[in-house]
Amino acid sequence: MNPYLLIVLLTSLGLGTALTLSSTHWLLAWLGLEVGTLAILPLMAQRHHPRATEAATKYFIVQATAAATLLFAAFNNAWLQGHSDIQHMSHPLFTSMITLALLLKLGLAPMHTWMPQVIQGVSLNTGLIVSTWQKIAPFILLLQIKQIHPPLLTIIGLASILIGGWGGLNQTQLRKILAYSSIAHLGWILLILQHSTALATYALLIYIFMTSATFITLKKCKATTINMLTTTWTKAPTITLVAPLMLLSLGGLPPLSGFAPKWFILQELTQLNFIPHASIAAMAALLSLSYYLRLSYSITLSLSPNNLPECLQWRVNYPISTPLSSALPAALALTLFLLPLTPSALTLII
Amino acid sequence: MSYLVCVLLFGLMVGSVGVASNPSPYFAAMGLVMVSGVGCGVLICFGGSFLPLVFFLIYLGGMMVVFAFSAALSAEPYPYGWGNRSVKMYVAAYVLGVGCAWKVLLGKWSGFWGGILDESGELLVLRGDMMGVAAMHDVGGWMLVLGGLGLLLTLFVVLELVRGVSRGGLRTV
């Protein structure tokens, strides 16, 4: 892509999120969301094959619908209330409508059906941006809305965890697996949002680190299906060593970072006496864990049939360097080693 | 006067249904022209004269003309009008929706709030709609800049999405 245009688009992506994060008025928040949506469209359709074009179209229609619903509800609320402040919304119907619009933007069940198709249709780098950066702005808006109808968040959160788990079970395409993983993680974040915004932010942060590490790893291995993962040991033995730990961190196992958000979310839910919610969430996390384990099995725990010349790619192509390669060590460190630092990490967020 | 407003609003509904029922863009553009013309009529009935003027000049005279040119660039031999079966289904669905809304809201809508445009009861020189536009430029200056930036970005995005002669959306550019 033309480098000037690339700079304009990436800058606008940052600008959109920054506008939304810094706004107290719904119009400015909507403006930031729309700028972010528009800026990513050429990045998605970059390769111009039909699947990418279809993914860009679906993404645009879904996000535009969500933004239109958001604007409609925000202005209705402003009419009834007299001001468009994000933090002082009072009308229950329009608060729920705005919440649903933001959850559609985030890709939570039952409004999740666009996520796997969109992330599958775009390249791994763009899928990384859609999965991580584009979640920040709607999440911050969700944090600021008070008095959301509690059953709405709970039901959608639990449904997302379950659908994220069950949906990813039959997938062989890695980008679809990561899309369902994203749905499940955002379900966990939504579950705790009404009780503790600090924990929700921490969960989102850890999720962003883990997903970034996964996408960059897949980009380095040039793998988009599970079959392509089986030759990772020939290309980058170090990644073969670390990748299962990264995937198990996504699954939420101690002593890796991914355990911390789940741990504290379950603890908070239990303290507030929401035992069924905590039980269902914990058991549904096992569904996601099963497909993460399947991926680790393909990468590290088994040797697929291979011929001799292919076994020594790491000698010839060393080092495999993609534009995001320099971020991989940092992302991996944050994905694996953050659990002992949780107390100080939480004090940064609370 | 209120009868005229009712007729104009009915025309607004007809035009909106004509646009939303998904015909080919040429016919939908005609629906939009009808909607904007009739909507401006409603505004005039309530005393606002500046906004309809701006609307006709910029929206119809600027944006609709550009849209008509770009639709002509991507012309198709058998466009869907409102007689087409799928479009008729949408029309029926939307008319049903409007009917339901009418039944539900008839008599319960609490009346218009005409405070901006006319019903302060006095004769003013500084009309509400003109003062609103002035305030948008004065107090809301930076929002206008951001809006303009967003629109400029939209231009770049659209140009990038449709370029490429044989694989782009517009086959001639």
XYZ file of C-alpha atoms in Angstrom:
523
model
C 0.000 0.000 0.000
C 1.111 3.533 -0.655
C 3.223 4.460 2.410
C 1.649 7.910 2.746
C -1.783 6.353 2.861
C -0.578 3.750 5.344
C 0.663 6.465 7.667
C -2.606 8.381 7.339
C -4.647 5.274 8.109
C -2.599 4.144 11.088
C -2.567 7.654 12.503
C -6.325 7.880 12.072
C -6.723 4.575 13.872
C -4.869 6.019 16.828
C -6.721 9.302 16.538
C -10.111 7.612 16.573
C -9.426 5.708 19.751
C -7.826 8.755 21.362
C -10.892 10.866 20.552
C -13.212 8.325 22.098
C -11.071 7.919 25.184
C -10.896 11.661 25.783
C -14.560 12.473 25.229
C -17.281 13.286 27.716
C -19.903 14.008 25.075
C -21.552 11.235 23.105
C -21.100 13.018 19.785
C -17.340 13.106 20.143
C -17.297 9.494 21.295
C -19.296 8.475 18.226
C -16.967 10.513 16.007
C -13.943 8.670 17.399
C -15.589 5.292 16.881
C -16.482 6.107 13.278
C -12.988 7.412 12.492
C -11.563 4.158 13.838
C -13.980 2.090 11.762
C -13.240 3.972 8.558
C -9.483 3.967 9.010
C -9.220 0.215 9.230
C -11.298 -0.570 6.143
C -8.538 -0.153 3.519
C -6.196 -2.105 5.779
C -8.679 -4.952 5.769
C -9.283 -4.893 2.021
C -5.601 -4.490 1.267
C -5.149 -7.784 -0.549
C -8.264 -7.233 -2.647
C -9.213 -10.891 -2.834
C -12.953 -11.559 -2.463
C -12.727 -12.836 1.093
C -10.922 -9.716 2.263
C -13.414 -7.471 0.488
C -16.265 -9.412 2.036
C -14.667 -9.128 5.469
C -14.254 -5.375 5.081
C -17.873 -5.019 3.944
C -19.220 -7.069 6.839
C -17.084 -5.172 9.336
C -18.252 -1.842 8.007
C -21.940 -2.741 8.004
C -21.812 -4.168 11.526
C -19.852 -1.273 12.987
C -21.985 1.308 11.187
C -25.164 -0.291 12.506
C -23.755 -0.266 16.007
C -22.635 3.353 15.683
C -26.028 4.425 14.325
C -27.830 2.704 17.210
C -25.408 4.342 19.618
C -26.051 7.789 18.190
C -29.805 7.280 18.143
C -29.932 6.188 21.762
C -27.485 8.891 22.861
C -29.517 11.673 21.294
C -32.779 10.292 22.610
C -31.262 10.236 26.064
C -29.976 13.782 25.570
C -33.461 14.912 24.556
C -35.007 13.440 27.670
C -32.257 14.390 30.028
C -31.026 17.743 28.770
C -27.361 16.910 28.364
C -25.194 14.443 26.443
C -22.809 13.531 29.210
C -21.509 10.005 28.926
C -21.123 9.497 32.635
C -24.544 10.704 33.727
C -26.949 8.762 31.573
C -30.175 8.027 33.340
C -32.797 6.612 30.978
C -32.821 2.807 31.307
C -34.057 1.992 27.795
C -31.452 4.076 26.035
C -28.713 2.953 28.388
C -29.511 -0.631 27.404
C -29.612 0.328 23.736
C -26.216 1.975 23.944
C -24.843 -1.015 25.818
C -26.103 -3.378 23.139
C -24.596 -1.184 20.431
C -21.220 -1.213 22.169
C -21.406 -4.976 22.670
C -22.140 -5.386 18.967
C -19.020 -3.344 18.284
C -17.014 -5.579 20.595
C -18.359 -8.771 19.070
C -20.042 -10.383 22.055
C -22.677 -13.064 21.882
C -25.323 -13.064 20.572
C -23.933 -10.371 18.284
C -20.731 -12.233 17.610
C -21.372 -13.871 14.256
C -19.412 -11.315 12.279
C -16.197 -11.782 14.272
C -14.942 -15.136 12.980
C -15.762 -14.270 9.398
C -14.109 -10.865 9.523
C -10.956 -12.006 11.285
C -10.659 -14.991 8.966
C -10.893 -12.787 5.902
C -8.103 -10.377 6.763
C -4.375 -10.845 7.160
C -2.858 -11.744 10.519
C -1.577 -8.238 11.218
C -4.924 -6.632 10.486
C -6.644 -9.325 12.517
C -4.358 -8.334 15.379
C -5.469 -4.709 15.111
C -9.148 -5.668 14.944
C -8.802 -8.009 17.922
C -6.860 -5.724 20.198
C -6.859 -2.043 19.322
C -10.474 -1.821 18.185
C -11.682 -3.263 21.468
C -10.273 -0.451 23.562
C -12.589 2.408 22.580
C -15.961 0.641 23.041
C -14.708 -0.882 26.280
C -13.815 2.513 27.735
C -17.282 3.780 26.830
C -18.820 0.764 28.547
C -16.801 1.524 31.665
C -18.284 4.985 31.891
C -21.954 4.072 31.591
C -23.479 3.687 35.005
C -26.568 1.682 35.864
C -26.603 -0.839 33.088
C -29.322 -3.438 33.646
C -27.299 -6.130 35.487
C -28.910 -9.243 33.976
C -28.051 -7.924 30.503
C -24.335 -7.886 31.196
C -24.390 -11.189 33.056
C -26.348 -13.096 30.430
C -24.317 -11.723 27.536
C -21.066 -12.332 29.400
C -21.874 -15.949 30.195
C -23.238 -16.554 26.703
C -20.056 -15.152 25.198
C -17.845 -17.383 27.303
C -19.884 -20.423 26.329
C -20.130 -19.541 22.652
C -16.464 -18.610 22.522
C -15.666 -22.031 23.917
C -18.030 -24.138 21.869
C -17.567 -22.207 18.654
C -13.818 -22.668 18.580
C -13.942 -26.409 19.084
C -14.485 -27.443 15.479
C -12.180 -24.932 13.840
C -8.981 -25.655 11.982
C -8.364 -22.127 10.781
C -6.261 -20.299 13.330
C -7.772 -16.891 12.792
C -11.241 -18.236 13.489
C -9.924 -19.916 16.636
C -8.497 -16.607 17.760
C -11.790 -14.872 16.980
C -13.685 -17.278 19.227
C -10.977 -16.865 21.831
C -11.557 -13.127 21.661
C -15.290 -13.617 22.149
C -14.670 -15.773 25.222
C -12.213 -13.362 26.805
C -14.492 -10.408 26.275
C -17.242 -12.437 27.908
C -15.082 -12.726 31.032
C -14.427 -8.992 30.930
C -18.122 -8.231 30.606
C -19.002 -10.522 33.485
C -16.977 -8.485 35.962
C -17.618 -5.074 34.412
C -20.563 -4.206 36.606
C -18.800 -5.208 39.807
C -15.236 -4.011 39.357
C -14.104 -1.804 36.506
C -10.478 -2.158 37.600
C -10.585 -5.924 37.156
C -12.278 -5.533 33.786
C -9.513 -3.181 32.659
C -6.847 -5.544 33.941
C -8.480 -8.463 32.157
C -8.611 -6.481 28.916
C -4.965 -5.484 29.266
C -3.787 -9.043 29.828
C -6.008 -10.218 26.969
C -4.394 -7.635 24.654
C -0.903 -8.818 25.591
C -1.783 -12.477 25.125
C -3.563 -11.992 21.824
C -0.776 -9.798 20.463
C 1.788 -12.431 21.342
C -0.318 -15.119 19.649
C -0.897 -13.192 16.453
C 2.755 -12.180 16.156
C 3.831 -15.762 16.762
C 1.493 -16.996 14.048
C 2.795 -14.347 11.699
C 6.339 -15.420 12.345
C 5.464 -19.041 11.670
C 3.461 -17.977 8.627
C 0.744 -20.303 9.851
C -2.956 -19.860 9.251
C -4.219 -23.399 9.789
C -3.437 -26.013 12.416
C -1.666 -28.112 9.787
C 0.714 -25.263 9.089
C 1.594 -25.071 12.758
C 3.122 -28.515 12.708
C 6.241 -27.272 10.904
C 6.970 -24.581 13.463
C 9.806 -26.610 14.948
C 11.595 -26.452 11.642
C 11.284 -22.696 11.315
C 11.760 -21.343 14.808
C 12.617 -23.827 17.534
C 12.466 -21.166 20.232
C 8.917 -20.360 19.348
C 8.138 -24.062 19.451
C 9.357 -24.044 23.017
C 7.427 -21.009 24.157
C 4.205 -21.267 22.171
C 2.469 -23.855 24.378
C 3.091 -21.668 27.409
C 1.605 -18.733 25.549
C -1.453 -20.732 24.575
C -1.901 -22.054 28.081
C -1.708 -18.470 29.308
C -4.602 -17.733 26.948
C -6.366 -20.675 28.526
C -5.882 -19.211 31.967
C -3.589 -21.652 33.697
C -1.276 -20.750 36.558
C 1.580 -19.782 36.884
C 1.134 -17.769 33.694
C -0.304 -14.254 33.387
C -3.618 -15.356 31.948
C -4.496 -16.938 35.246
C -4.555 -13.632 37.128
C -7.646 -12.046 35.549
C -9.676 -15.252 35.753
C -8.606 -15.791 39.341
C -9.594 -12.354 40.496
C -12.812 -12.379 38.510
C -13.844 -15.660 40.104
C -12.830 -14.372 43.517
C -14.842 -11.193 43.084
C -17.891 -13.076 41.858
C -17.666 -15.513 44.735
C -17.342 -12.752 47.293
C -20.442 -11.101 45.890
C -22.240 -14.450 46.150
C -22.719 -15.012 42.444
C -21.853 -18.679 42.705
C -23.707 -19.948 39.583
C -22.059 -17.285 37.432
C -18.609 -18.149 38.693
C -19.201 -21.887 38.250
C -20.508 -21.589 34.704
C -17.682 -19.260 33.713
C -15.026 -21.494 35.203
C -16.417 -24.598 33.534
C -16.845 -22.856 30.192
C -13.207 -21.813 30.301
C -12.382 -25.472 29.941
C -13.928 -25.484 26.489
C -11.520 -22.803 25.334
C -8.667 -24.584 27.042
C -9.314 -27.676 24.957
C -8.647 -25.933 21.663
C -5.616 -24.126 23.053
C -4.296 -27.530 24.076
C -4.967 -28.826 20.579
C -2.847 -26.028 19.170
C -0.017 -26.694 21.632
C -0.158 -30.357 20.690
C 0.309 -29.477 17.027
C 3.134 -27.054 17.678
C 5.238 -28.804 20.280
C 3.951 -32.078 21.543
C 3.938 -34.030 18.297
C 6.129 -34.412 15.234
C 4.166 -34.562 12.013
C 5.525 -36.435 8.987
C 8.039 -34.301 7.145
C 10.762 -34.641 4.580
C 14.410 -33.964 5.271
C 14.990 -30.688 3.402
C 12.107 -29.046 5.216
C 13.484 -29.941 8.614
C 16.280 -27.406 8.441
C 14.449 -24.220 7.487
C 15.727 -22.483 10.555
C 19.238 -22.729 9.205
C 18.394 -21.148 5.905
C 15.797 -18.527 6.754
C 17.279 -17.356 10.010
C 16.112 -15.011 11.460
C 12.506 -14.789 10.305
C 11.794 -11.150 10.714
C 8.410 -9.577 10.190
C 7.624 -5.937 10.933
C 6.155 -6.884 14.288
C 8.979 -9.220 15.260
C 10.560 -6.741 17.622
C 7.391 -6.665 19.671
C 7.292 -10.404 20.193
C 9.753 -10.685 23.116
C 7.943 -7.971 25.033
C 4.528 -9.455 24.334
C 5.708 -12.935 25.292
C 7.287 -11.725 28.515
C 4.075 -9.979 29.451
C 2.092 -13.068 28.546
C 4.112 -15.472 30.620
C 5.615 -13.734 33.602
C 3.125 -11.212 34.864
C 1.430 -13.319 37.526
C 3.909 -12.633 40.368
C 3.653 -8.935 39.588
C -0.124 -8.838 39.845
C -0.355 -6.786 43.076
C 1.687 -3.933 41.669
C -0.019 -4.254 38.291
C -3.411 -3.926 39.920
C -2.361 -0.859 41.880
C -1.564 0.791 38.579
C -5.121 0.270 37.427
C -7.247 0.704 40.529
C -51.163 24.972 8.640
C -51.037 21.841 10.673
C -52.749 20.039 7.811
C -49.905 21.101 5.543
C -47.412 19.787 8.094
C -49.281 16.479 8.175
C -49.227 16.195 4.396
C -45.522 17.003 4.290
C -44.749 14.464 7.000
C -46.716 11.857 5.098
C -44.578 12.658 2.078
C -41.526 12.211 4.310
C -42.688 8.734 5.249
C -43.359 7.786 1.630
C -39.946 9.014 0.540
C -38.191 7.276 3.430
C -39.892 3.983 2.623
C -38.902 4.468 -0.992
C -35.253 4.866 -0.007
C -35.094 2.176 2.641
C -36.717 -0.491 0.480
C -33.428 -0.927 -1.331
C -34.099 -0.145 -4.992
C -31.286 0.777 -7.351
C -29.403 3.901 -6.267
C -30.952 6.078 -8.968
C -34.445 5.566 -7.602
C -33.258 5.742 -4.047
C -31.674 9.092 -4.839
C -35.019 10.295 -6.094
C -36.539 9.177 -2.826
C -33.867 11.138 -0.983
C -34.619 14.253 -3.012
C -38.269 13.903 -2.087
C -37.436 13.353 1.593
C -35.146 16.367 1.782
C -37.531 18.632 -0.105
C -40.470 17.700 2.047
C -38.431 17.843 5.250
C -37.360 21.344 4.370
C -41.031 22.167 3.900
C -41.723 20.976 7.433
C -38.934 23.150 8.781
C -40.282 26.167 6.936
C -43.730 25.585 8.384
C -42.126 25.939 11.808
C -40.342 29.147 10.927
C -36.823 28.019 10.174
C -35.670 29.403 6.880
C -31.895 29.163 6.990
C -31.526 25.435 7.390
C -33.735 24.518 4.400
C -31.746 26.943 2.302
C -28.470 25.334 3.336
C -30.005 21.929 2.816
C -31.085 22.615 -0.765
C -27.822 24.284 -1.694
C -25.328 21.901 -0.137
C -27.126 18.592 0.179
C -29.167 18.528 -2.993
C -27.104 20.905 -5.073
C -23.734 19.544 -4.016
C -23.766 16.067 -2.606
C -26.709 14.668 -4.529
C -25.266 15.926 -7.816
C -21.924 14.251 -7.063
C -23.754 11.086 -6.086
C -25.744 11.141 -9.316
C -22.524 11.438 -11.330
C -20.851 8.561 -9.516
C -23.983 6.415 -9.834
C -23.947 7.116 -13.553
C -20.346 5.877 -13.685
C -21.432 2.513 -12.348
C -24.659 2.183 -14.320
C -26.323 -1.184 -14.707
C -28.595 -2.266 -17.552
C -31.558 -3.583 -15.516
C -31.905 -1.537 -12.347
C -34.371 -2.559 -9.625
C -37.261 -0.155 -9.370
C -40.046 -0.218 -6.845
C -41.987 -2.722 -8.944
C -39.371 -5.380 -8.422
C -40.468 -8.218 -6.186
C -37.760 -7.996 -3.530
C -38.119 -4.240 -3.293
C -41.884 -4.607 -2.970
C -41.414 -6.984 -0.040
C -39.335 -4.378 1.764
C -41.881 -1.686 0.984
C -44.618 -3.861 2.461
C -42.540 -4.554 5.563
C -41.778 -0.902 6.165
C -45.369 0.186 5.573
C -46.423 -2.436 8.096
C -43.886 -1.046 10.539
C -45.118 2.494 10.045
C -48.686 1.317 10.532
C -47.775 -0.415 13.787
C -45.948 2.666 15.040
C -48.954 4.793 14.138
C -51.321 2.513 16.029
C -49.045 2.434 19.074
C -48.239 6.136 19.227
C -51.558 7.626 18.097
C -52.690 10.023 20.754
C -49.762 9.302 23.060
C -47.130 11.535 21.509
C -46.874 14.571 23.735
C -46.642 17.172 21.039
C -43.817 18.996 19.355
C -41.411 21.150 21.225
C -41.138 24.126 18.906
C -38.980 26.180 21.215
C -36.072 26.576 18.873
C -37.815 27.558 15.726
C -41.032 29.351 16.416
C -43.005 28.977 19.562
C -41.371 31.439 21.874
C -44.340 33.623 21.009
C -42.275 36.652 20.052
C -41.046 37.988 16.762
C -37.304 37.627 16.699
C -34.659 38.777 14.265
C -32.138 36.160 15.346
C -33.893 32.915 14.447
C -33.055 29.717 16.254
C -31.613 27.829 13.330
C -29.261 30.618 12.282
C -28.080 31.096 15.843
C -27.507 27.352 16.083
C -25.254 27.336 13.054
C -23.395 30.360 14.394
C -22.915 28.649 17.745
C -21.658 25.549 15.993
C -18.940 27.583 14.362
C -18.175 29.621 17.463
C -18.320 27.370 20.517
C -18.147 24.133 18.578
C -15.255 25.116 16.361
C -12.972 22.260 17.260
C -15.716 19.696 16.768
C -16.170 21.050 13.260
C -12.445 20.620 12.661
C -12.628 17.034 13.859
C -15.691 16.413 11.749
C -13.881 17.808 8.740
C -10.909 15.593 9.522
C -13.198 12.580 9.679
C -14.710 13.460 6.329
C -11.282 13.911 4.768
C -10.326 10.500 6.086
C -13.524 9.095 4.565
C -12.476 10.497 1.210
C -9.089 8.797 1.383
C -10.635 5.546 2.547
C -13.182 5.472 -0.254
C -10.599 6.352 -2.878
C -8.339 3.574 -1.628
C -11.159 1.043 -1.524
C -12.407 1.588 -5.082
C -9.189 2.163 -6.994
C -7.517 -0.435 -9.163
C -8.935 -0.575 -12.650
C -9.901 -4.189 -13.052
C -10.264 -5.218 -9.419
C -11.679 -2.061 -7.911
C -15.277 -1.137 -7.432
C -15.305 1.381 -10.239
C -14.059 -0.225 -13.402
C -13.087 2.971 -15.129
C -10.718 4.551 -12.583
